[in-house]
mmCIF file of C-alpha atoms in Angstrom:
data_model
loop_
_atom_site.group_PDB
_atom_site.id
_atom_site.type_symbol
_atom_site.label_atom_id
_atom_site.label_comp_id
_atom_site.label_asym_id
_atom_site.label_seq_id
_atom_site.Cartn_x
_atom_site.Cartn_y
_atom_site.Cartn_z
ATOM 1 C CA VAL A 1171 1.165 -4.657 1.743
ATOM 2 C CA CYS A 1172 -1.779 -2.309 1.798
ATOM 3 C CA SER A 1173 -4.704 -2.173 -0.562
ATOM 4 C CA SER A 1174 -7.071 0.540 -1.603
ATOM 5 C CA ASP A 1175 -10.425 0.823 -3.284
ATOM 6 C CA LEU A 1176 -11.153 3.942 -5.305
ATOM 7 C CA GLU A 1177 -14.813 4.596 -6.079
ATOM 8 C CA ILE A 1178 -15.327 6.340 -9.415
ATOM 9 C CA VAL A 1179 -18.401 8.568 -9.576
ATOM 10 C CA GLN A 1180 -19.858 10.947 -12.161
ATOM 11 C CA ASP A 1181 -19.614 13.940 -9.822
ATOM 12 C CA ARG A 1182 -19.076 14.646 -6.144
ATOM 13 C CA THR A 1183 -22.586 15.951 -5.573
ATOM 14 C CA SER A 1184 -24.717 13.109 -6.906
ATOM 15 C CA LYS A 1185 -22.065 10.420 -6.366
ATOM 16 C CA ALA A 1186 -23.692 8.480 -9.208
ATOM 17 C CA PRO A 1187 -21.550 5.434 -10.096
ATOM 18 C CA ASP A 1188 -19.429 5.744 -13.250
ATOM 19 C CA ALA A 1189 -18.577 2.244 -14.454
ATOM 20 C CA ASP A 1190 -17.528 3.475 -17.912
ATOM 21 C CA THR A 1191 -14.830 5.736 -16.493
ATOM 22 C CA ALA A 1192 -13.696 3.054 -14.040
ATOM 23 C CA ARG A 1193 -13.329 0.643 -16.956
ATOM 24 C CA ALA A 1194 -11.427 3.246 -19.007
ATOM 25 C CA ILE A 1195 -9.036 3.891 -16.106
ATOM 26 C CA ARG A 1196 -8.515 0.149 -15.596
ATOM 27 C CA GLU A 1197 -7.752 -0.392 -19.291
ATOM 28 C CA GLY A 1198 -5.540 2.700 -19.481
ATOM 29 C CA LEU A 1199 -3.500 1.478 -16.533
ATOM 30 C CA ARG A 1200 -3.286 -1.993 -18.055
ATOM 31 C CA ALA A 1201 -1.945 -0.488 -21.292
ATOM 32 C CA ARG A 1202 0.771 1.150 -19.172
ATOM 33 C CA GLY A 1203 1.688 -2.090 -17.412
ATOM 34 C CA VAL A 1204 -0.233 -1.505 -14.169
ATOM 35 C CA LEU A 1205 -2.871 -4.077 -13.275
ATOM 36 C CA VAL A 1206 -5.916 -3.127 -11.217
ATOM 37 C CA GLY A 1207 -9.381 -4.630 -11.136
ATOM 38 C CA THR A 1208 -12.898 -3.273 -10.935
ATOM 39 C CA THR A 1209 -15.452 -4.389 -8.391
ATOM 40 C CA GLY A 1210 -18.566 -3.214 -6.600
ATOM 41 C CA LYS A 1211 -22.284 -3.446 -7.230
ATOM 42 C CA HIS A 1212 -21.986 -1.001 -10.146
ATOM 43 C CA ALA A 1213 -18.463 -2.054 -11.290
ATOM 44 C CA ASN A 1214 -17.265 1.483 -10.532
ATOM 45 C CA VAL A 1215 -14.699 0.703 -7.841
ATOM 46 C CA LEU A 1216 -11.042 0.338 -8.781
ATOM 47 C CA LYS A 1217 -9.433 -2.435 -6.777
ATOM 48 C CA VAL A 1218 -5.769 -1.594 -6.158
ATOM 49 C CA ARG A 1219 -3.999 -4.627 -4.735
ATOM 50 C CA PRO A 1220 -0.257 -4.394 -5.261
ATOM 51 C CA PRO A 1221 1.630 -7.694 -5.347
ATOM 52 C CA LEU A 1222 3.852 -8.678 -2.434
ATOM 53 C CA ALA A 1223 6.877 -7.752 -4.566
ATOM 54 C CA PHE A 1224 5.638 -4.139 -4.828
ATOM 55 C CA THR A 1225 8.190 -1.809 -3.241
ATOM 56 C CA GLU A 1226 8.298 1.923 -2.525
ATOM 57 C CA GLU A 1227 10.462 2.358 -5.603
ATOM 58 C CA LEU A 1228 7.499 1.234 -7.756
ATOM 59 C CA VAL A 1229 5.067 3.817 -6.358
ATOM 60 C CA PRO A 1230 6.074 6.444 -8.958
ATOM 61 C CA THR A 1231 5.284 3.936 -11.723
ATOM 62 C CA PHE A 1232 1.719 3.606 -10.464
ATOM 63 C CA VAL A 1233 1.271 7.330 -9.812
ATOM 64 C CA ASP A 1234 2.706 8.315 -13.209
ATOM 65 C CA ALA A 1235 0.482 5.804 -15.016
ATOM 66 C CA LEU A 1236 -2.637 6.923 -13.126
ATOM 67 C CA THR A 1237 -1.836 10.594 -13.758
ATOM 68 C CA ALA A 1238 -1.409 9.916 -17.492
ATOM 69 C CA VAL A 1239 -4.657 7.932 -17.711
ATOM 70 C CA LEU A 1240 -6.640 10.630 -15.916
ATOM 71 C CA ALA A 1241 -5.144 13.306 -18.186
ATOM 72 C CA ASP A 1242 -6.166 11.236 -21.223
ATOM 73 C CA LEU A 1243 -9.765 11.079 -19.962
ATOM 74 C CA ARG A 1244 -10.192 14.848 -19.882
#
């Protein structure tokens, strides 16, 4: 099982932390049945830690949910 941390920033140039957007993504994923956490000094890092029961067949569920959440944030 692999894990990933995704840092959410306001823009690529300043790289200023964006805790509000990280929180919105976390809650949007939760509403779609995908659990992730937030961490980091500024609470702007999404902590993606799939459970041991996570299989390749579930990857589209995560990707679809994340894509929908990001589209909603625009």
